[in-house]
Coordinates of C-alpha atoms in Angstrom, one line a residue:
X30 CA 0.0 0.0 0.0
X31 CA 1.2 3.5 -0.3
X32 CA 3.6 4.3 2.3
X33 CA 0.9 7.9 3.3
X34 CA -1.8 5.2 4.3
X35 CA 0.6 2.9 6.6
X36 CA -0.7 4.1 9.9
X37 CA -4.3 3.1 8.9
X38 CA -3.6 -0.3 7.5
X39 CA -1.0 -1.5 10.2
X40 CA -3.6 -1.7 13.0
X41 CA -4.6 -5.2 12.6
X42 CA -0.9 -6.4 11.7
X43 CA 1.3 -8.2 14.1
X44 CA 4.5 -6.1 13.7
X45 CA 8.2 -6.7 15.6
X46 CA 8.2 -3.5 17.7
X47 CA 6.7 -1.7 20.5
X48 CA 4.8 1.9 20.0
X49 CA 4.2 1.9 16.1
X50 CA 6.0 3.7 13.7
X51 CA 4.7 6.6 11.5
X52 CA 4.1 6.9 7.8
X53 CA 6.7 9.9 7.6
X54 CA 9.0 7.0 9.4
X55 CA 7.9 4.2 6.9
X56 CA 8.7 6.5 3.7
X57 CA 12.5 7.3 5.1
X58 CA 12.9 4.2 5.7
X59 CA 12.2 2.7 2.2
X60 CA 14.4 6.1 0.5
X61 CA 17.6 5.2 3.4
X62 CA 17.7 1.5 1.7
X63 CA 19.0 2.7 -1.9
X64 CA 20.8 5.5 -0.2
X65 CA 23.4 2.9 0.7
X66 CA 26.6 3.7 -2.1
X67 CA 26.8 0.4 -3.7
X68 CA 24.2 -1.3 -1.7
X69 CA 23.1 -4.0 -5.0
X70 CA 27.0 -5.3 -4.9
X71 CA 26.7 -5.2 -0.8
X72 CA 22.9 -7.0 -1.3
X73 CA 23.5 -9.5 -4.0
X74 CA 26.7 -10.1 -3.6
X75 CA 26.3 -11.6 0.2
X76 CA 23.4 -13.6 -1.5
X77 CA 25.4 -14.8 -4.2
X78 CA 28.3 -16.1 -1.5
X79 CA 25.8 -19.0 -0.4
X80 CA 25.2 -20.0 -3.7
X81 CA 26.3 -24.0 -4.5
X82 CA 29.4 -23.8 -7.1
X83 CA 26.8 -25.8 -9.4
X84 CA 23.9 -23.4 -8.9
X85 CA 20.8 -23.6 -11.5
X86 CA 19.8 -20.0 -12.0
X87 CA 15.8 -19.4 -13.3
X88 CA 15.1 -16.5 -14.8
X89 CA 11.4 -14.8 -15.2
X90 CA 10.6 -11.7 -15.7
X91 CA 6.4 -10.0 -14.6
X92 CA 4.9 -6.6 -15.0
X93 CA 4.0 -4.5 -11.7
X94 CA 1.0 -2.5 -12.1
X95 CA 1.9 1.6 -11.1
X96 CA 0.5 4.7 -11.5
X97 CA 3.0 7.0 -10.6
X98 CA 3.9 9.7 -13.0
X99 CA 7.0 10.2 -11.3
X100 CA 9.1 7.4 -11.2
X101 CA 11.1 7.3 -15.0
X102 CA 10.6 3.5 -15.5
X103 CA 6.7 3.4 -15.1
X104 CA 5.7 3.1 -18.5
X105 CA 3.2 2.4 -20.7
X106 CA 3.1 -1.9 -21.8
X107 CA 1.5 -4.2 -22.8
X108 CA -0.1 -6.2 -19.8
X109 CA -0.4 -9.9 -19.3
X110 CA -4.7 -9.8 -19.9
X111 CA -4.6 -7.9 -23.0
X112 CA -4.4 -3.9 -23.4
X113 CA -1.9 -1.3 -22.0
X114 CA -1.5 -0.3 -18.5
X115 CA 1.2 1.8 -16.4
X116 CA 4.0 -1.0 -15.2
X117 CA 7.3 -1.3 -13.9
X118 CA 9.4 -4.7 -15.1
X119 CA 10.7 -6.8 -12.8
X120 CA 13.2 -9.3 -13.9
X121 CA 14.4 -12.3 -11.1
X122 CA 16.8 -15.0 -10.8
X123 CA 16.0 -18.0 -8.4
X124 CA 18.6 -20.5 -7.3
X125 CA 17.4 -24.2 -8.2
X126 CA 19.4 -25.8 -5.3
X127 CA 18.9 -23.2 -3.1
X128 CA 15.4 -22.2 -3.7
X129 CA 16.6 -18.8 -2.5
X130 CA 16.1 -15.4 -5.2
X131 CA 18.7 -14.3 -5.9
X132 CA 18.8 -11.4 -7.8
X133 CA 15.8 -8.5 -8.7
X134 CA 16.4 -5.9 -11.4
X135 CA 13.7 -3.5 -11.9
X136 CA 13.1 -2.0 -15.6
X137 CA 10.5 0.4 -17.9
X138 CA 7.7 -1.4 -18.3
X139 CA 7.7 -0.4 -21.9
X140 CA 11.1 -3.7 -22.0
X141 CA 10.0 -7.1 -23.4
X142 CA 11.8 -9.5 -21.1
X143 CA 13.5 -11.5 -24.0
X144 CA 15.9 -8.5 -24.0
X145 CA 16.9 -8.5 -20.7
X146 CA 18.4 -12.3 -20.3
X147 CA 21.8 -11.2 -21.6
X148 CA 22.4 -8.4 -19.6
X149 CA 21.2 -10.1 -16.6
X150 CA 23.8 -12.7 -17.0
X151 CA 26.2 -10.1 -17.3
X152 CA 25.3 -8.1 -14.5
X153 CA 25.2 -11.0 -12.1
X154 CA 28.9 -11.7 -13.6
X155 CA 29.6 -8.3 -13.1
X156 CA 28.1 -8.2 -9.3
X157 CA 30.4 -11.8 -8.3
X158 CA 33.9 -10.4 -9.7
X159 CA 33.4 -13.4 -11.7
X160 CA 31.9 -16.2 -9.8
X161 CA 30.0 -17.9 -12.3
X162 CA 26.7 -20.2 -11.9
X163 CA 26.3 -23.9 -13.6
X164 CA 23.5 -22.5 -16.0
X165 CA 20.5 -20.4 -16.3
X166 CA 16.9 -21.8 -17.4
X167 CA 14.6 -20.1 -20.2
X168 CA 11.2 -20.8 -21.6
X169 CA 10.8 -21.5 -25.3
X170 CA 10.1 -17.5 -25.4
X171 CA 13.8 -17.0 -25.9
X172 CA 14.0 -19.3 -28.6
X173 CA 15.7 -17.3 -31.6
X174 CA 18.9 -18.0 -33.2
X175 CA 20.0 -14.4 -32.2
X176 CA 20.0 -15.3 -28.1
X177 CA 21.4 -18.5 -28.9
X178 CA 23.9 -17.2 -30.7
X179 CA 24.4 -14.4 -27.5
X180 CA 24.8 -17.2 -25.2
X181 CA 27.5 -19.3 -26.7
X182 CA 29.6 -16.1 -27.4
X183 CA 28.9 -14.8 -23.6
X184 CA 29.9 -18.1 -22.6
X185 CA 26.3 -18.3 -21.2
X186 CA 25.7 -21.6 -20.0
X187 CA 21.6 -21.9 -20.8
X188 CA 19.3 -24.5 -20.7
X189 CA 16.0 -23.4 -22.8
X190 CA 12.8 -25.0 -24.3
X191 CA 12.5 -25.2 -27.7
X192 CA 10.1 -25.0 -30.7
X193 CA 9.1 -27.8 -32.8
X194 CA 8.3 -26.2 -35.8
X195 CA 12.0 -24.7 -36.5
X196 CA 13.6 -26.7 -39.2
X197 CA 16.9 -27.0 -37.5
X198 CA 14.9 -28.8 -34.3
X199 CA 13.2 -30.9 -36.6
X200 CA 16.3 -31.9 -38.1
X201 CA 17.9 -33.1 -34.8
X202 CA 14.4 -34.5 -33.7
X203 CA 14.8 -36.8 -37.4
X204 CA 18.3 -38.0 -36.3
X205 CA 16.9 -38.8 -32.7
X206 CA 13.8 -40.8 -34.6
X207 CA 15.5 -44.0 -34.5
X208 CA 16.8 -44.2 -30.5
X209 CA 13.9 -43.0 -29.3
X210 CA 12.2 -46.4 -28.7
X211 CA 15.5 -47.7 -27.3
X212 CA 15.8 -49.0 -23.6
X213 CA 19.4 -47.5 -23.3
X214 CA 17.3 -43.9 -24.2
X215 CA 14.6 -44.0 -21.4
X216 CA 14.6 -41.4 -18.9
X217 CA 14.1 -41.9 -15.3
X218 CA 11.5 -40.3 -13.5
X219 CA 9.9 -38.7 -16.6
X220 CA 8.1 -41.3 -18.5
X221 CA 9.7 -40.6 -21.5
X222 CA 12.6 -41.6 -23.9
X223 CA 15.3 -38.4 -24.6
X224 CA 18.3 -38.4 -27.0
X225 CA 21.0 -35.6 -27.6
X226 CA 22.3 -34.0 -30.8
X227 CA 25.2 -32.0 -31.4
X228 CA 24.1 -29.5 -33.7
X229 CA 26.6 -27.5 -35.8
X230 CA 24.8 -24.5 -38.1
X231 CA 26.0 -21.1 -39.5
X232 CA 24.0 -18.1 -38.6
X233 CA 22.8 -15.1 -39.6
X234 CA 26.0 -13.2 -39.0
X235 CA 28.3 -16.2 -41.1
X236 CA 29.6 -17.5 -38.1
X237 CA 29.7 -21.4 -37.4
X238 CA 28.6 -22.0 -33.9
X239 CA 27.9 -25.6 -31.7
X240 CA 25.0 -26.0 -29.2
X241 CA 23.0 -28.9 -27.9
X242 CA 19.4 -30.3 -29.1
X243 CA 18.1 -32.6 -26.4
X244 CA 15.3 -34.7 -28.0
X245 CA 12.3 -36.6 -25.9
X246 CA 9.3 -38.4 -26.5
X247 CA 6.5 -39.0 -24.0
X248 CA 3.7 -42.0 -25.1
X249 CA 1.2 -39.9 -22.8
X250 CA 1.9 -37.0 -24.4
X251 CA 1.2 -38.3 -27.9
X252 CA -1.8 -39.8 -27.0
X253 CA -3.3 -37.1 -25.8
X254 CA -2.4 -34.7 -28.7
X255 CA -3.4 -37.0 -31.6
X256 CA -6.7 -37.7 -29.5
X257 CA -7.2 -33.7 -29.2
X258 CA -6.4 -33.4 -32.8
X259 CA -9.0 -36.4 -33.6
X260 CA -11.8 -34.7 -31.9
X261 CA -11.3 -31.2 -33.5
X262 CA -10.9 -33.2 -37.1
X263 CA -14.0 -34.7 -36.4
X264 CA -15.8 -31.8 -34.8
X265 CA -15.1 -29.9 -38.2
X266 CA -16.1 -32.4 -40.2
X267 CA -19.5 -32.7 -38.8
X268 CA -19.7 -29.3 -38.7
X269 CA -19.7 -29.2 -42.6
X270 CA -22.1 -31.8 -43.4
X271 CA -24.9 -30.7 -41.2
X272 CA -24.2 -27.2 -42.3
X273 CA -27.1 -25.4 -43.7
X274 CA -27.0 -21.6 -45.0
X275 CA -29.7 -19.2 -43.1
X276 CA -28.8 -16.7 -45.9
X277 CA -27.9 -17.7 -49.5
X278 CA -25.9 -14.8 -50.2
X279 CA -23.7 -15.2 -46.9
X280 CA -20.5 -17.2 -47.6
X281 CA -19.9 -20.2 -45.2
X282 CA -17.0 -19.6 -42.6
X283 CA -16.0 -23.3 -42.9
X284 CA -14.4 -22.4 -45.7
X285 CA -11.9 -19.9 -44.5
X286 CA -11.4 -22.7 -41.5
X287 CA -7.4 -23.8 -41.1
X288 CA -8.9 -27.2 -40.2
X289 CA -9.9 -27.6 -44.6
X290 CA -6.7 -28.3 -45.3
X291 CA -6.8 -31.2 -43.8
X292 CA -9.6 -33.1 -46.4
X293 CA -9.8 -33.2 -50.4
X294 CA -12.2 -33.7 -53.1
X295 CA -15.3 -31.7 -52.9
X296 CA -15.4 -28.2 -51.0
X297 CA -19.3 -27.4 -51.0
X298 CA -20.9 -27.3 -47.6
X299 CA -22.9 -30.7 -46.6
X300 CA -21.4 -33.1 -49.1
X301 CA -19.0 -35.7 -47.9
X302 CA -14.8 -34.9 -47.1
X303 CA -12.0 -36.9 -47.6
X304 CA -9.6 -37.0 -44.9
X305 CA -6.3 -36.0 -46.7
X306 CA -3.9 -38.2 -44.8
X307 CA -0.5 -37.0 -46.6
X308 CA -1.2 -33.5 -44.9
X309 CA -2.2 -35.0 -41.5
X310 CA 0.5 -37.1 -41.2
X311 CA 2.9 -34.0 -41.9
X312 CA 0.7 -32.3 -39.0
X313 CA 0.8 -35.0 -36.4
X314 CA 4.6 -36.6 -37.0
X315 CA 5.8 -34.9 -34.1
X316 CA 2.9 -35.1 -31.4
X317 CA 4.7 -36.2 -28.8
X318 CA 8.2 -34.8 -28.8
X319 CA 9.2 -31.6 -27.2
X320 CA 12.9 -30.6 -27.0
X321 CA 15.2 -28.5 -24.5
X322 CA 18.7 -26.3 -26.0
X323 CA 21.7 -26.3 -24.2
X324 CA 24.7 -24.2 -24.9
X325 CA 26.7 -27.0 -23.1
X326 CA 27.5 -30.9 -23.4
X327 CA 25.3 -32.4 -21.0
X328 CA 23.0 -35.6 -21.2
X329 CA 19.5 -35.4 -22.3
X330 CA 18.6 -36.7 -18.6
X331 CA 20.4 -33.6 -17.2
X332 CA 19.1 -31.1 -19.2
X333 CA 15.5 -32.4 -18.7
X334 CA 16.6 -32.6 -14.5
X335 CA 17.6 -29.0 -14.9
X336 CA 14.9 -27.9 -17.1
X337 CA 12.8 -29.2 -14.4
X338 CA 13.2 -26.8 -12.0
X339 CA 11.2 -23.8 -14.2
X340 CA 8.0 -24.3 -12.4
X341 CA 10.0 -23.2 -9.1
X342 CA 10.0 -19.4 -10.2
X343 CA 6.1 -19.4 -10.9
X344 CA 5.9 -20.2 -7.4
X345 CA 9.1 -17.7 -6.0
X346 CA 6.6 -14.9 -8.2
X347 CA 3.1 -16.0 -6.5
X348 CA 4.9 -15.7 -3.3
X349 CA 6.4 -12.2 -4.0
X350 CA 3.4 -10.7 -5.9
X351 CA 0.6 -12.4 -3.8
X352 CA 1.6 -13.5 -0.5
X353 CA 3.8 -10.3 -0.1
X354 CA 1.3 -7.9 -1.8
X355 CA 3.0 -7.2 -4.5
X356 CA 1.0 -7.2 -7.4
X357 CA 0.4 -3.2 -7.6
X358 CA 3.4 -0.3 -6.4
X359 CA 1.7 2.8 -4.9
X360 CA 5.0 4.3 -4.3
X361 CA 5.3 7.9 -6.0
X362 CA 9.2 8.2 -5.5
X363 CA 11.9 5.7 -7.2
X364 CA 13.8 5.6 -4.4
X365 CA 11.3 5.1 -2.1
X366 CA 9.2 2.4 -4.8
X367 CA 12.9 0.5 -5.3
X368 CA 13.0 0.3 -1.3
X369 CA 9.7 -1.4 -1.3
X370 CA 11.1 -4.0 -4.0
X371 CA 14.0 -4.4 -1.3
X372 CA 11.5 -4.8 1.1
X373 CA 9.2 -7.3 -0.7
X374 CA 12.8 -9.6 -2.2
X375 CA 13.0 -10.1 1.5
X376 CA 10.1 -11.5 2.4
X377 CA 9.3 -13.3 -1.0
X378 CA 13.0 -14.9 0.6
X379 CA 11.6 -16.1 4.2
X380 CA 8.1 -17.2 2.5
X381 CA 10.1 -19.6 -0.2
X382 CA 12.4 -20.8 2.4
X383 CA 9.4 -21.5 4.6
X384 CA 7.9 -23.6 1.5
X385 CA 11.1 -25.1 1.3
X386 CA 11.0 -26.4 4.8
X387 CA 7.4 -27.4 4.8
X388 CA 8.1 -30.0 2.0
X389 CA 10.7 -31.6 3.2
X390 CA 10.4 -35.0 5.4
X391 CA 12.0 -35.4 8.7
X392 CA 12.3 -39.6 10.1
X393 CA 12.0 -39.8 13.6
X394 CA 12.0 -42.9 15.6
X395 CA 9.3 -44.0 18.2
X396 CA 9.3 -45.1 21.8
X397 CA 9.9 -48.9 20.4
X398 CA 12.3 -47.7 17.6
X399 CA 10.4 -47.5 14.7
X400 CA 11.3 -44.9 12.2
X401 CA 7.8 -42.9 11.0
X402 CA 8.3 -40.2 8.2

């Protein structure tokens, strides 16, 4: 909430102190934090220090809602619903291992988040006089040959989803084809069967660069999208024989429907399709198989392990944004609105390491000496 209103919201709160503290209080308190000289080396540098040597970084970046006109980096984006609002970017790198954030940056809202990877990686180089981590983990969203080609010339160790319909994937998914039924290629603990390709390719700048295509295919996963794709076929198709015109002169929108493409013969409205199965089978060949990058040698089992871990910064964000009532910044100031992010990395901190805690199991023994989880 804004920092003005403090003294009417904190009544029902349990706070650590006797006698209150006043609003005028509250707001120097938020400005004294970035008033520190070099307070994000001091910060994220003593969080850095407990990092594992083979940390997994995840990076995410969200949209904070703001309407302050004075703070330069409240600008005008596109939010996640749809439609432009005021927001401030937040970009945020959780430790896998640790489960710990580690590092916030705040940026205009105006900055798609795909641009901010590289420099992140940098900074956090930057902020650990070189103390580097085992990788970072992306979404499919920074699938492009330009951030690949970043990475391997940052010496960016990255793990990222990628997209099936890029030629160059479905070239190393056509030389994984034939292992992918193979005992040796089954992956444990993911129901699935993975294989890795080396994959050497020039890109846009002429440059001939290596990386990693790590190749899996889950039987669960195909069944369920030929089965989705069967229904919609179907759907269609009965759609267009029990369609009837309530005007004449109105074309039918059937046949501007993507789905057409997928039958020959006649195209009139209530006469019998063909099922085209040459453009089907082209459609469906690789239901099934989804692929991660990796800018360094690692086994398909190890990328998928890392890869893994990408749900944890969905929940690091619900803790910070929701349970720490940070989905909206009322601040006015941007020292006072980055002392609030302060404020709010520190308890999205204690809240993940509670969630940490809470899942693990602790063995204890009975009276007669029987263990019980």
């Amino acid at each position: 909430n804004a920092t003005y209103l403090y003294e009417s919201w904190c009544q029902n709160k349990l706070l650590p102190y006797v006698g209150g503290i006043s609003s005028r209080d509250m707001t120097d308190l938020l400005a004294s934090l970035t008033a520190v000289p070099g307070w994000r080396k001091l910060f994220f540098g003593a969080r850095m220090a407990r990092l594992p040597e083979s940390e997994v970084l995840c990076f995410d970046a969200t949209e904070v809602a703001s309407e302050a006109q004075e703070i330069s980096y409240a600008q005008l984006g596109l939010g996640k619903t749809g439609g432009f609002q005021r927001q401030i970017g937040l970009v945020l790198l959780v430790g896998n291992k640790s489960g710990l954030p580690v590092l916030f940056r705040t940026l205009p809202g105006n900055i798609t988040d795909v641009t901010t990877v590289k420099d992140m990686l940098f900074r956090f180089d930057e902020l650990t006089e070189g103390k580097r981590v085992f990788a970072a983990v992306l979404d499919r969203g920074y699938c492009s040959s330009g951030n690949i080609a970043n990475f391997i010339d940052t010496n960016s160790r990255i793990v990222m989803a990628a997209r099936t319909d890029i030629s160059w994937v479905q070239n190393a998914i056509e030389e994984a084809l034939p292992y992918l039924w193979q005992s040796s290629s089954y992956i444990r603990g993911y129901e699935c069967w993975g294989r890795s390709v080396a994959v050497e390719r020039k890109f846009e700048d002429g440059k001939q660069r290596r990386f990693w295509v790590h190749v899996y295919r889950s039987d669960t996963k195909t069944h369920m999208e030929h089965m989705a794709f069967r229904r919609m076929l179907e759907n269609f198709e009965k759609q267009w024989l029990q369609y009837k015109p309530t005007d004449k002169t109105q074309e039918c929108p059937l046949l501007k429907s993507p789905w057409l493409k997928f039958f020959k013969g006649t195209k009139e409205p209530g006469a019998a399709l063909e099922q085209d199965h040459q453009a089907i089978d082209l459609a469906t060949r690789y239901f099934g198989f989804f692929c991660n990058i990796t800018t360094m040698p690692c086994t398909a089992q190890e990328a998928i392990e890392i890869y893994g871990t990408r749900d944890l910064i969905e929940k690091t964000f619900k803790a910070g944004k929701s349970s720490a009532d940070m989905s909206v910044v009322r601040s006015h100031r941007e020292d006072t609105a980055e002392g609030r992010f302060i404020i709010s990395f520190v308890a999205m901190t204690i809240l993940s390491r509670l969630y940490a805690l809470m899942k693990k199991s602790v063995t204890v023994a009975d009276s007669k000496g029987n263990l019980k989880t």
